Amino acid sequence: MRIGVDYYPEHWDRERWEQDVKLMLEAGIKVIRVGEFAWSLYEPREDVYEFAWMDEIVDFFGKKGIKLILCTPSATPPKWMIDKYPDILAEDIHGNTKLFGTRKHYCFNSEIYREKVRKLVGLIAERYGKNPYVEGWQIDNELGHGNTARCYCEECHHKFIDWLEEKYKTIECLNKTYGTVFWSQIYNSFNEVIVPKAGTCYDFDSGTQGQNPSLLIDYYRFCSDSIISFTKESTELIKKYSDKPCTSNLLDAAVNSGTGIDYFKLSEELDFVTWDNYIEFQWGKAKMETVSRDHALLRSYKKKPFWVMEQQSGPCGWSKMGPSPDPGKLRLWTYEAVANGADTVVYFRWRACTFGAEQNWHGILGHDGKVNRRYDEVKQTGEEMERLSQKVGTLMPKARVAIIKSFDTEWCHTIFQNVEGFQYDNLLLAFYKPFYDMNISVDFVQAEEDLSMYSLVLAPALAYVSDEAKNNLESYAAKGGTLVITFRSAFKNEYNRMLPETIPGPLAELTGVEVKDYDPQFDKSTSVAGIFGSGTAKLWCDIVTPKDAEVLGLYTGSYFKGAPCLTRKGSVYYLACDLDEKAQGNFAKYLCRQAGIEVGLYVQEGIEVVDTTDGEKQVKFLLNHNNYDTVIALTQEYTDLLTDQKVVNTVKLEAYGVAILGD
Ligand SMILES: [Zn+2]
């Protein structure tokens, strides 16, 4: 484990590099990410390529002992290219062309753009592919960020038609699958099929309400596939010249719900995944459990350690700034990432830029480039990490609980939100939070993957259940795994159509219930009571009939008072409604006991405890997110891996403090 920085040497005078690299080395920085957004330096005019500037960067920093991650600069096609090939520009959902002036203004399906990217990436890979200082590659930047995954231009339209033809073969098949007989939408040929822009008829807030839901989900898949194929093209080119690993910097789940990329599929094209972790910035402050959830997602996409490629290191924002991180928070956030499976934490950025759109986006150093308290904190962290990495290998939490996440389901629930307030990622977070609160690690999984290492699996609102998923869940439960299925599950097919069977169609046998009716909690709520105590459903109530399941909870309000809200058949639970935070917490505790997962006597608010292993050694992280000192009770004797002192009975943590304990 180690630290790095995102660095833009081309933004600074050459004379400054000497001082920068000296400070970096003194702070324990081992790796820099460079070359992001630098297309107009690499190719200032069409087919005129300049590499001397990057040769000098790679050589200078490499010889000083710093490894480099080289980026493909495809997120910023330069002005000459846009002027000569304006068709490269993407078109938004309202039919407006995105313009030059910021970044990410291109269409992933533009043949000219793709060709230009291929040529430049090929040349960069050929030039630096075998360079001993280059440790890896980053493809593009934050793919899909800022609503850029879905383009609605003519070129996308043509490619979408090809994509549909490949999938459905005949227009009759598409018509039947989509149900285009509804609202007189029957197509006579693939060429007639539209891309689902906003305002075709009803332009409500979601932009596409009223569009055919099967067409919408196919378009979402097509756009996700387009970005994945773009990524694959770059990684394959690089691999022709280099055996170093490729990655891309992903985004957190809250933002990712808007990026529209299936991260499980995207991750298949990457050797390792990384993400950008901004916790307190212009656009808000993340809750502790959401940061933990995002780290958990990242370690889950490839089932292996990940990097934070951009870790916040100062006050951040574009027009405005978020707060300056309190002393101790940079170190705390770094160890939080390491505890949750990060192998390398790269701070964004080395030094705040004095020009351009991100002047307010502070790095470790401020605009003046002088050593400050943030630098001192990073230096302390770098030194500690160096010592730590001599004692233990890369650490991963030992999760026995998993939550199923499905991008198909996410898109089903985005296209039809079910009821006001229903948001799939928020629901996953509501299931994640009680385990976070109990210091129990949770992985995210796909419904089709091997679940045998988990004692408890939760599948919130899994709208679409494939045959493979059905068999997998049945076999998991048959082997005694504790499984939770909930409301709004197993009611759609892969084409985003309602199933004609009684809900939960393919999971009816497994759960032992039938959903006879349901009551969306629009402008109302319903009280419930059961093994989780008493509580309230605020989003959704299924009214179920147990066939061969026992009843563990009941509705105590509404016209369906007395009907079950929670049932169990064998080790499979059916939760028919959402629960408030307290009841959800109690339910999680109950499930842990049923699944044989130990729950501590009590937890301390604001203290995150993560039990990890490097495969041999056990390491416990204690992370104090509070702005005050506290004392934590221990159940055994440990060695503090940072101080080498024995720790017995208790450990004291200062505000935002960290303890890393070995057996
Ligand atoms: Zn396009």
PDB file of N, CA and C in Angstrom, residues 411-490:
ATOM      1  N   TRP A 411     -31.785   0.442 -14.169  1.00  0.00           N
ATOM      2  CA  TRP A 411     -32.386   1.154 -15.300  1.00  0.00           C
ATOM      3  C   TRP A 411     -33.902   0.931 -15.344  1.00  0.00           C
ATOM      4  N   CYS A 412     -34.363  -0.281 -14.984  1.00  0.00           N
ATOM      5  CA  CYS A 412     -35.826  -0.507 -14.859  1.00  0.00           C
ATOM      6  C   CYS A 412     -36.430   0.514 -13.900  1.00  0.00           C
ATOM      7  N   HIS A 413     -35.799   0.651 -12.725  1.00  0.00           N
ATOM      8  CA  HIS A 413     -36.349   1.532 -11.690  1.00  0.00           C
ATOM      9  C   HIS A 413     -36.135   3.014 -12.000  1.00  0.00           C
ATOM     10  N   THR A 414     -35.205   3.310 -12.918  1.00  0.00           N
ATOM     11  CA  THR A 414     -35.027   4.709 -13.327  1.00  0.00           C
ATOM     12  C   THR A 414     -36.100   5.081 -14.339  1.00  0.00           C
ATOM     13  N   ILE A 415     -36.367   4.149 -15.249  1.00  0.00           N
ATOM     14  CA  ILE A 415     -37.349   4.425 -16.305  1.00  0.00           C
ATOM     15  C   ILE A 415     -38.761   4.503 -15.704  1.00  0.00           C
ATOM     16  N   PHE A 416     -39.101   3.565 -14.843  1.00  0.00           N
ATOM     17  CA  PHE A 416     -40.360   3.609 -14.095  1.00  0.00           C
ATOM     18  C   PHE A 416     -39.998   3.635 -12.612  1.00  0.00           C
ATOM     19  N   GLN A 417     -40.176   4.787 -12.010  1.00  0.00           N
ATOM     20  CA  GLN A 417     -39.679   4.983 -10.641  1.00  0.00           C
ATOM     21  C   GLN A 417     -40.566   4.294  -9.594  1.00  0.00           C
ATOM     22  N   ASN A 418     -41.641   3.695  -9.977  1.00  0.00           N
ATOM     23  CA  ASN A 418     -42.583   2.987  -9.095  1.00  0.00           C
ATOM     24  C   ASN A 418     -43.458   3.946  -8.283  1.00  0.00           C
ATOM     25  N   VAL A 419     -42.823   4.829  -7.528  1.00  0.00           N
ATOM     26  CA  VAL A 419     -43.572   5.781  -6.691  1.00  0.00           C
ATOM     27  C   VAL A 419     -42.615   6.917  -6.330  1.00  0.00           C
ATOM     28  N   GLU A 420     -43.163   8.073  -6.060  1.00  0.00           N
ATOM     29  CA  GLU A 420     -42.338   9.224  -5.673  1.00  0.00           C
ATOM     30  C   GLU A 420     -41.387   8.833  -4.529  1.00  0.00           C
ATOM     31  N   GLY A 421     -40.126   9.168  -4.638  1.00  0.00           N
ATOM     32  CA  GLY A 421     -39.174   8.891  -3.557  1.00  0.00           C
ATOM     33  C   GLY A 421     -38.427   7.577  -3.723  1.00  0.00           C
ATOM     34  N   PHE A 422     -38.878   6.722  -4.628  1.00  0.00           N
ATOM     35  CA  PHE A 422     -38.225   5.419  -4.824  1.00  0.00           C
ATOM     36  C   PHE A 422     -36.965   5.621  -5.649  1.00  0.00           C
ATOM     37  N   GLN A 423     -35.835   5.251  -5.108  1.00  0.00           N
ATOM     38  CA  GLN A 423     -34.563   5.392  -5.829  1.00  0.00           C
ATOM     39  C   GLN A 423     -33.722   4.168  -5.494  1.00  0.00           C
ATOM     40  N   TYR A 424     -33.359   3.413  -6.514  1.00  0.00           N
ATOM     41  CA  TYR A 424     -32.727   2.106  -6.306  1.00  0.00           C
ATOM     42  C   TYR A 424     -31.448   2.204  -5.477  1.00  0.00           C
ATOM     43  N   ASP A 425     -30.568   3.141  -5.848  1.00  0.00           N
ATOM     44  CA  ASP A 425     -29.304   3.245  -5.111  1.00  0.00           C
ATOM     45  C   ASP A 425     -29.537   3.651  -3.656  1.00  0.00           C
ATOM     46  N   ASN A 426     -30.523   4.504  -3.430  1.00  0.00           N
ATOM     47  CA  ASN A 426     -30.844   4.871  -2.041  1.00  0.00           C
ATOM     48  C   ASN A 426     -31.340   3.660  -1.260  1.00  0.00           C
ATOM     49  N   LEU A 427     -32.092   2.817  -1.950  1.00  0.00           N
ATOM     50  CA  LEU A 427     -32.604   1.614  -1.301  1.00  0.00           C
ATOM     51  C   LEU A 427     -31.442   0.671  -0.941  1.00  0.00           C
ATOM     52  N   LEU A 428     -30.495   0.517  -1.880  1.00  0.00           N
ATOM     53  CA  LEU A 428     -29.318  -0.313  -1.584  1.00  0.00           C
ATOM     54  C   LEU A 428     -28.565   0.266  -0.383  1.00  0.00           C
ATOM     55  N   LEU A 429     -28.481   1.575  -0.335  1.00  0.00           N
ATOM     56  CA  LEU A 429     -27.778   2.223   0.780  1.00  0.00           C
ATOM     57  C   LEU A 429     -28.527   1.989   2.097  1.00  0.00           C
ATOM     58  N   ALA A 430     -29.853   2.018   2.033  1.00  0.00           N
ATOM     59  CA  ALA A 430     -30.650   1.769   3.249  1.00  0.00           C
ATOM     60  C   ALA A 430     -30.403   0.357   3.771  1.00  0.00           C
ATOM     61  N   PHE A 431     -30.153  -0.587   2.874  1.00  0.00           N
ATOM     62  CA  PHE A 431     -29.823  -1.954   3.295  1.00  0.00           C
ATOM     63  C   PHE A 431     -28.374  -2.059   3.765  1.00  0.00           C
ATOM     64  N   TYR A 432     -27.519  -1.224   3.201  1.00  0.00           N
ATOM     65  CA  TYR A 432     -26.086  -1.259   3.552  1.00  0.00           C
ATOM     66  C   TYR A 432     -25.838  -0.643   4.927  1.00  0.00           C
ATOM     67  N   LYS A 433     -26.540   0.459   5.192  1.00  0.00           N
ATOM     68  CA  LYS A 433     -26.211   1.290   6.365  1.00  0.00           C
ATOM     69  C   LYS A 433     -26.214   0.536   7.699  1.00  0.00           C
ATOM     70  N   PRO A 434     -27.242  -0.284   8.004  1.00  0.00           N
ATOM     71  CA  PRO A 434     -27.206  -0.938   9.318  1.00  0.00           C
ATOM     72  C   PRO A 434     -25.984  -1.828   9.522  1.00  0.00           C
ATOM     73  N   PHE A 435     -25.499  -2.428   8.453  1.00  0.00           N
ATOM     74  CA  PHE A 435     -24.288  -3.258   8.580  1.00  0.00           C
ATOM     75  C   PHE A 435     -23.072  -2.367   8.801  1.00  0.00           C
ATOM     76  N   TYR A 436     -23.043  -1.246   8.091  1.00  0.00           N
ATOM     77  CA  TYR A 436     -21.968  -0.270   8.331  1.00  0.00           C
ATOM     78  C   TYR A 436     -22.009   0.175   9.797  1.00  0.00           C
ATOM     79  N   ASP A 437     -23.210   0.466  10.272  1.00  0.00           N
ATOM     80  CA  ASP A 437     -23.351   0.922  11.665  1.00  0.00           C
ATOM     81  C   ASP A 437     -22.863  -0.140  12.653  1.00  0.00           C
ATOM     82  N   MET A 438     -23.005  -1.418  12.282  1.00  0.00           N
ATOM     83  CA  MET A 438     -22.581  -2.517  13.179  1.00  0.00           C
ATOM     84  C   MET A 438     -21.132  -2.933  12.911  1.00  0.00           C
ATOM     85  N   ASN A 439     -20.441  -2.203  12.020  1.00  0.00           N
ATOM     86  CA  ASN A 439     -19.047  -2.533  11.652  1.00  0.00           C
ATOM     87  C   ASN A 439     -18.924  -3.912  11.010  1.00  0.00           C
ATOM     88  N   ILE A 440     -19.928  -4.237  10.196  1.00  0.00           N
ATOM     89  CA  ILE A 440     -19.896  -5.509   9.458  1.00  0.00           C
ATOM     90  C   ILE A 440     -19.705  -5.187   7.974  1.00  0.00           C
ATOM     91  N   SER A 441     -18.634  -5.712   7.380  1.00  0.00           N
ATOM     92  CA  SER A 441     -18.342  -5.399   5.977  1.00  0.00           C
ATOM     93  C   SER A 441     -19.320  -6.098   5.038  1.00  0.00           C
ATOM     94  N   VAL A 442     -19.649  -5.406   3.972  1.00  0.00           N
ATOM     95  CA  VAL A 442     -20.604  -5.912   2.980  1.00  0.00           C
ATOM     96  C   VAL A 442     -19.994  -5.759   1.590  1.00  0.00           C
ATOM     97  N   ASP A 443     -20.056  -6.793   0.783  1.00  0.00           N
ATOM     98  CA  ASP A 443     -19.660  -6.695  -0.623  1.00  0.00           C
ATOM     99  C   ASP A 443     -20.913  -6.503  -1.480  1.00  0.00           C
ATOM    100  N   PHE A 444     -20.706  -6.043  -2.701  1.00  0.00           N
ATOM    101  CA  PHE A 444     -21.795  -6.002  -3.678  1.00  0.00           C
ATOM    102  C   PHE A 444     -21.540  -7.076  -4.728  1.00  0.00           C
ATOM    103  N   VAL A 445     -22.599  -7.745  -5.144  1.00  0.00           N
ATOM    104  CA  VAL A 445     -22.447  -8.864  -6.080  1.00  0.00           C
ATOM    105  C   VAL A 445     -23.518  -8.793  -7.159  1.00  0.00           C
ATOM    106  N   GLN A 446     -23.304  -9.548  -8.215  1.00  0.00           N
ATOM    107  CA  GLN A 446     -24.344  -9.734  -9.222  1.00  0.00           C
ATOM    108  C   GLN A 446     -25.121 -11.005  -8.878  1.00  0.00           C
ATOM    109  N   ALA A 447     -26.370 -11.031  -9.290  1.00  0.00           N
ATOM    110  CA  ALA A 447     -27.243 -12.151  -8.896  1.00  0.00           C
ATOM    111  C   ALA A 447     -26.794 -13.478  -9.492  1.00  0.00           C
ATOM    112  N   GLU A 448     -25.968 -13.393 -10.551  1.00  0.00           N
ATOM    113  CA  GLU A 448     -25.577 -14.625 -11.241  1.00  0.00           C
ATOM    114  C   GLU A 448     -24.256 -15.187 -10.705  1.00  0.00           C
ATOM    115  N   GLU A 449     -23.562 -14.463  -9.837  1.00  0.00           N
ATOM    116  CA  GLU A 449     -22.213 -14.925  -9.477  1.00  0.00           C
ATOM    117  C   GLU A 449     -22.211 -15.848  -8.251  1.00  0.00           C
ATOM    118  N   ASP A 450     -21.069 -16.473  -8.041  1.00  0.00           N
ATOM    119  CA  ASP A 450     -20.912 -17.414  -6.927  1.00  0.00           C
ATOM    120  C   ASP A 450     -21.127 -16.681  -5.595  1.00  0.00           C
ATOM    121  N   LEU A 451     -22.081 -17.170  -4.808  1.00  0.00           N
ATOM    122  CA  LEU A 451     -22.418 -16.504  -3.543  1.00  0.00           C
ATOM    123  C   LEU A 451     -21.966 -17.325  -2.342  1.00  0.00           C
ATOM    124  N   SER A 452     -21.244 -18.426  -2.614  1.00  0.00           N
ATOM    125  CA  SER A 452     -21.005 -19.404  -1.551  1.00  0.00           C
ATOM    126  C   SER A 452     -20.178 -18.863  -0.389  1.00  0.00           C
ATOM    127  N   MET A 453     -19.402 -17.782  -0.617  1.00  0.00           N
ATOM    128  CA  MET A 453     -18.584 -17.275   0.506  1.00  0.00           C
ATOM    129  C   MET A 453     -19.363 -16.349   1.430  1.00  0.00           C
ATOM    130  N   TYR A 454     -20.621 -16.102   1.122  1.00  0.00           N
ATOM    131  CA  TYR A 454     -21.422 -15.210   1.956  1.00  0.00           C
ATOM    132  C   TYR A 454     -22.448 -15.991   2.782  1.00  0.00           C
ATOM    133  N   SER A 455     -22.605 -15.589   4.043  1.00  0.00           N
ATOM    134  CA  SER A 455     -23.604 -16.231   4.903  1.00  0.00           C
ATOM    135  C   SER A 455     -24.971 -15.577   4.743  1.00  0.00           C
ATOM    136  N   LEU A 456     -24.949 -14.333   4.272  1.00  0.00           N
ATOM    137  CA  LEU A 456     -26.204 -13.574   4.153  1.00  0.00           C
ATOM    138  C   LEU A 456     -26.155 -12.760   2.860  1.00  0.00           C
ATOM    139  N   VAL A 457     -27.193 -12.899   2.037  1.00  0.00           N
ATOM    140  CA  VAL A 457     -27.276 -12.152   0.784  1.00  0.00           C
ATOM    141  C   VAL A 457     -28.613 -11.421   0.743  1.00  0.00           C
ATOM    142  N   LEU A 458     -28.554 -10.134   0.419  1.00  0.00           N
ATOM    143  CA  LEU A 458     -29.775  -9.331   0.346  1.00  0.00           C
ATOM    144  C   LEU A 458     -29.964  -8.850  -1.085  1.00  0.00           C
ATOM    145  N   ALA A 459     -31.199  -8.974  -1.577  1.00  0.00           N
ATOM    146  CA  ALA A 459     -31.480  -8.595  -2.962  1.00  0.00           C
ATOM    147  C   ALA A 459     -32.608  -7.563  -2.995  1.00  0.00           C
ATOM    148  N   PRO A 460     -32.306  -6.308  -2.657  1.00  0.00           N
ATOM    149  CA  PRO A 460     -33.385  -5.314  -2.615  1.00  0.00           C
ATOM    150  C   PRO A 460     -33.941  -5.006  -4.011  1.00  0.00           C
ATOM    151  N   ALA A 461     -35.250  -5.072  -4.141  1.00  0.00           N
ATOM    152  CA  ALA A 461     -35.979  -4.632  -5.338  1.00  0.00           C
ATOM    153  C   ALA A 461     -35.334  -5.095  -6.643  1.00  0.00           C
ATOM    154  N   LEU A 462     -35.007  -6.384  -6.709  1.00  0.00           N
ATOM    155  CA  LEU A 462     -34.350  -6.939  -7.904  1.00  0.00           C
ATOM    156  C   LEU A 462     -35.408  -7.166  -8.987  1.00  0.00           C
ATOM    157  N   ALA A 463     -35.651  -6.109  -9.756  1.00  0.00           N
ATOM    158  CA  ALA A 463     -36.792  -6.087 -10.684  1.00  0.00           C
ATOM    159  C   ALA A 463     -36.734  -7.220 -11.700  1.00  0.00           C
ATOM    160  N   TYR A 464     -35.553  -7.388 -12.305  1.00  0.00           N
ATOM    161  CA  TYR A 464     -35.415  -8.406 -13.332  1.00  0.00           C
ATOM    162  C   TYR A 464     -34.524  -9.531 -12.828  1.00  0.00           C
ATOM    163  N   VAL A 465     -35.053 -10.754 -12.856  1.00  0.00           N
ATOM    164  CA  VAL A 465     -34.304 -11.926 -12.401  1.00  0.00           C
ATOM    165  C   VAL A 465     -34.130 -12.862 -13.595  1.00  0.00           C
ATOM    166  N   SER A 466     -32.913 -13.008 -14.065  1.00  0.00           N
ATOM    167  CA  SER A 466     -32.647 -13.887 -15.209  1.00  0.00           C
ATOM    168  C   SER A 466     -32.791 -15.352 -14.772  1.00  0.00           C
ATOM    169  N   ASP A 467     -32.884 -16.252 -15.715  1.00  0.00           N
ATOM    170  CA  ASP A 467     -32.964 -17.683 -15.384  1.00  0.00           C
ATOM    171  C   ASP A 467     -31.741 -18.115 -14.587  1.00  0.00           C
ATOM    172  N   GLU A 468     -30.590 -17.592 -15.024  1.00  0.00           N
ATOM    173  CA  GLU A 468     -29.334 -17.929 -14.341  1.00  0.00           C
ATOM    174  C   GLU A 468     -29.371 -17.428 -12.894  1.00  0.00           C
ATOM    175  N   ALA A 469     -29.893 -16.216 -12.710  1.00  0.00           N
ATOM    176  CA  ALA A 469     -29.979 -15.651 -11.353  1.00  0.00           C
ATOM    177  C   ALA A 469     -30.945 -16.468 -10.502  1.00  0.00           C
ATOM    178  N   LYS A 470     -32.064 -16.844 -11.101  1.00  0.00           N
ATOM    179  CA  LYS A 470     -33.061 -17.646 -10.380  1.00  0.00           C
ATOM    180  C   LYS A 470     -32.426 -18.942  -9.876  1.00  0.00           C
ATOM    181  N   ASN A 471     -31.744 -19.634 -10.779  1.00  0.00           N
ATOM    182  CA  ASN A 471     -31.108 -20.903 -10.392  1.00  0.00           C
ATOM    183  C   ASN A 471     -30.039 -20.688  -9.325  1.00  0.00           C
ATOM    184  N   ASN A 472     -29.298 -19.610  -9.480  1.00  0.00           N
ATOM    185  CA  ASN A 472     -28.214 -19.310  -8.546  1.00  0.00           C
ATOM    186  C   ASN A 472     -28.764 -19.015  -7.146  1.00  0.00           C
ATOM    187  N   LEU A 473     -29.821 -18.221  -7.091  1.00  0.00           N
ATOM    188  CA  LEU A 473     -30.407 -17.873  -5.790  1.00  0.00           C
ATOM    189  C   LEU A 473     -31.029 -19.116  -5.145  1.00  0.00           C
ATOM    190  N   GLU A 474     -31.672 -19.940  -5.965  1.00  0.00           N
ATOM    191  CA  GLU A 474     -32.274 -21.176  -5.432  1.00  0.00           C
ATOM    192  C   GLU A 474     -31.206 -22.102  -4.871  1.00  0.00           C
ATOM    193  N   SER A 475     -30.107 -22.203  -5.608  1.00  0.00           N
ATOM    194  CA  SER A 475     -29.071 -23.127  -5.142  1.00  0.00           C
ATOM    195  C   SER A 475     -28.374 -22.569  -3.895  1.00  0.00           C
ATOM    196  N   TYR A 476     -28.222 -21.248  -3.830  1.00  0.00           N
ATOM    197  CA  TYR A 476     -27.637 -20.624  -2.629  1.00  0.00           C
ATOM    198  C   TYR A 476     -28.503 -20.924  -1.399  1.00  0.00           C
ATOM    199  N   ALA A 477     -29.821 -20.745  -1.576  1.00  0.00           N
ATOM    200  CA  ALA A 477     -30.737 -20.983  -0.444  1.00  0.00           C
ATOM    201  C   ALA A 477     -30.786 -22.469  -0.091  1.00  0.00           C
ATOM    202  N   ALA A 478     -30.739 -23.324  -1.127  1.00  0.00           N
ATOM    203  CA  ALA A 478     -30.811 -24.767  -0.874  1.00  0.00           C
ATOM    204  C   ALA A 478     -29.622 -25.239  -0.039  1.00  0.00           C
ATOM    205  N   LYS A 479     -28.499 -24.538  -0.175  1.00  0.00           N
ATOM    206  CA  LYS A 479     -27.322 -24.908   0.616  1.00  0.00           C
ATOM    207  C   LYS A 479     -27.315 -24.211   1.967  1.00  0.00           C
ATOM    208  N   GLY A 480     -28.425 -23.550   2.300  1.00  0.00           N
ATOM    209  CA  GLY A 480     -28.558 -22.968   3.639  1.00  0.00           C
ATOM    210  C   GLY A 480     -28.231 -21.497   3.737  1.00  0.00           C
ATOM    211  N   GLY A 481     -27.903 -20.860   2.626  1.00  0.00           N
ATOM    212  CA  GLY A 481     -27.599 -19.432   2.668  1.00  0.00           C
ATOM    213  C   GLY A 481     -28.832 -18.622   3.059  1.00  0.00           C
ATOM    214  N   THR A 482     -28.632 -17.598   3.866  1.00  0.00           N
ATOM    215  CA  THR A 482     -29.749 -16.742   4.263  1.00  0.00           C
ATOM    216  C   THR A 482     -29.926 -15.665   3.190  1.00  0.00           C
ATOM    217  N   LEU A 483     -31.142 -15.595   2.665  1.00  0.00           N
ATOM    218  CA  LEU A 483     -31.398 -14.748   1.502  1.00  0.00           C
ATOM    219  C   LEU A 483     -32.609 -13.858   1.773  1.00  0.00           C
ATOM    220  N   VAL A 484     -32.501 -12.579   1.405  1.00  0.00           N
ATOM    221  CA  VAL A 484     -33.630 -11.656   1.569  1.00  0.00           C
ATOM    222  C   VAL A 484     -34.070 -11.144   0.196  1.00  0.00           C
ATOM    223  N   ILE A 485     -35.310 -11.400  -0.133  1.00  0.00           N
ATOM    224  CA  ILE A 485     -35.947 -10.873  -1.353  1.00  0.00           C
ATOM    225  C   ILE A 485     -36.953  -9.816  -0.887  1.00  0.00           C
ATOM    226  N   THR A 486     -37.120  -8.774  -1.656  1.00  0.00           N
ATOM    227  CA  THR A 486     -38.029  -7.714  -1.193  1.00  0.00           C
ATOM    228  C   THR A 486     -39.096  -7.353  -2.226  1.00  0.00           C
ATOM    229  N   PHE A 487     -39.974  -6.448  -1.785  1.00  0.00           N
ATOM    230  CA  PHE A 487     -40.951  -5.789  -2.668  1.00  0.00           C
ATOM    231  C   PHE A 487     -40.270  -5.316  -3.953  1.00  0.00           C
ATOM    232  N   ARG A 488     -41.036  -5.178  -5.005  1.00  0.00           N
ATOM    233  CA  ARG A 488     -40.564  -4.748  -6.322  1.00  0.00           C
ATOM    234  C   ARG A 488     -39.436  -5.631  -6.865  1.00  0.00           C
ATOM    235  N   SER A 489     -39.603  -6.940  -6.643  1.00  0.00           N
ATOM    236  CA  SER A 489     -38.645  -7.896  -7.200  1.00  0.00           C
ATOM    237  C   SER A 489     -39.349  -8.828  -8.168  1.00  0.00           C
ATOM    238  N   ALA A 490     -38.599  -9.284  -9.163  1.00  0.00           N
ATOM    239  CA  ALA A 490     -39.048 -10.346 -10.064  1.00  0.00           C
ATOM    240  C   ALA A 490     -40.401 -10.037 -10.693  1.00  0.00           C
TER     241      ALA A 490
END
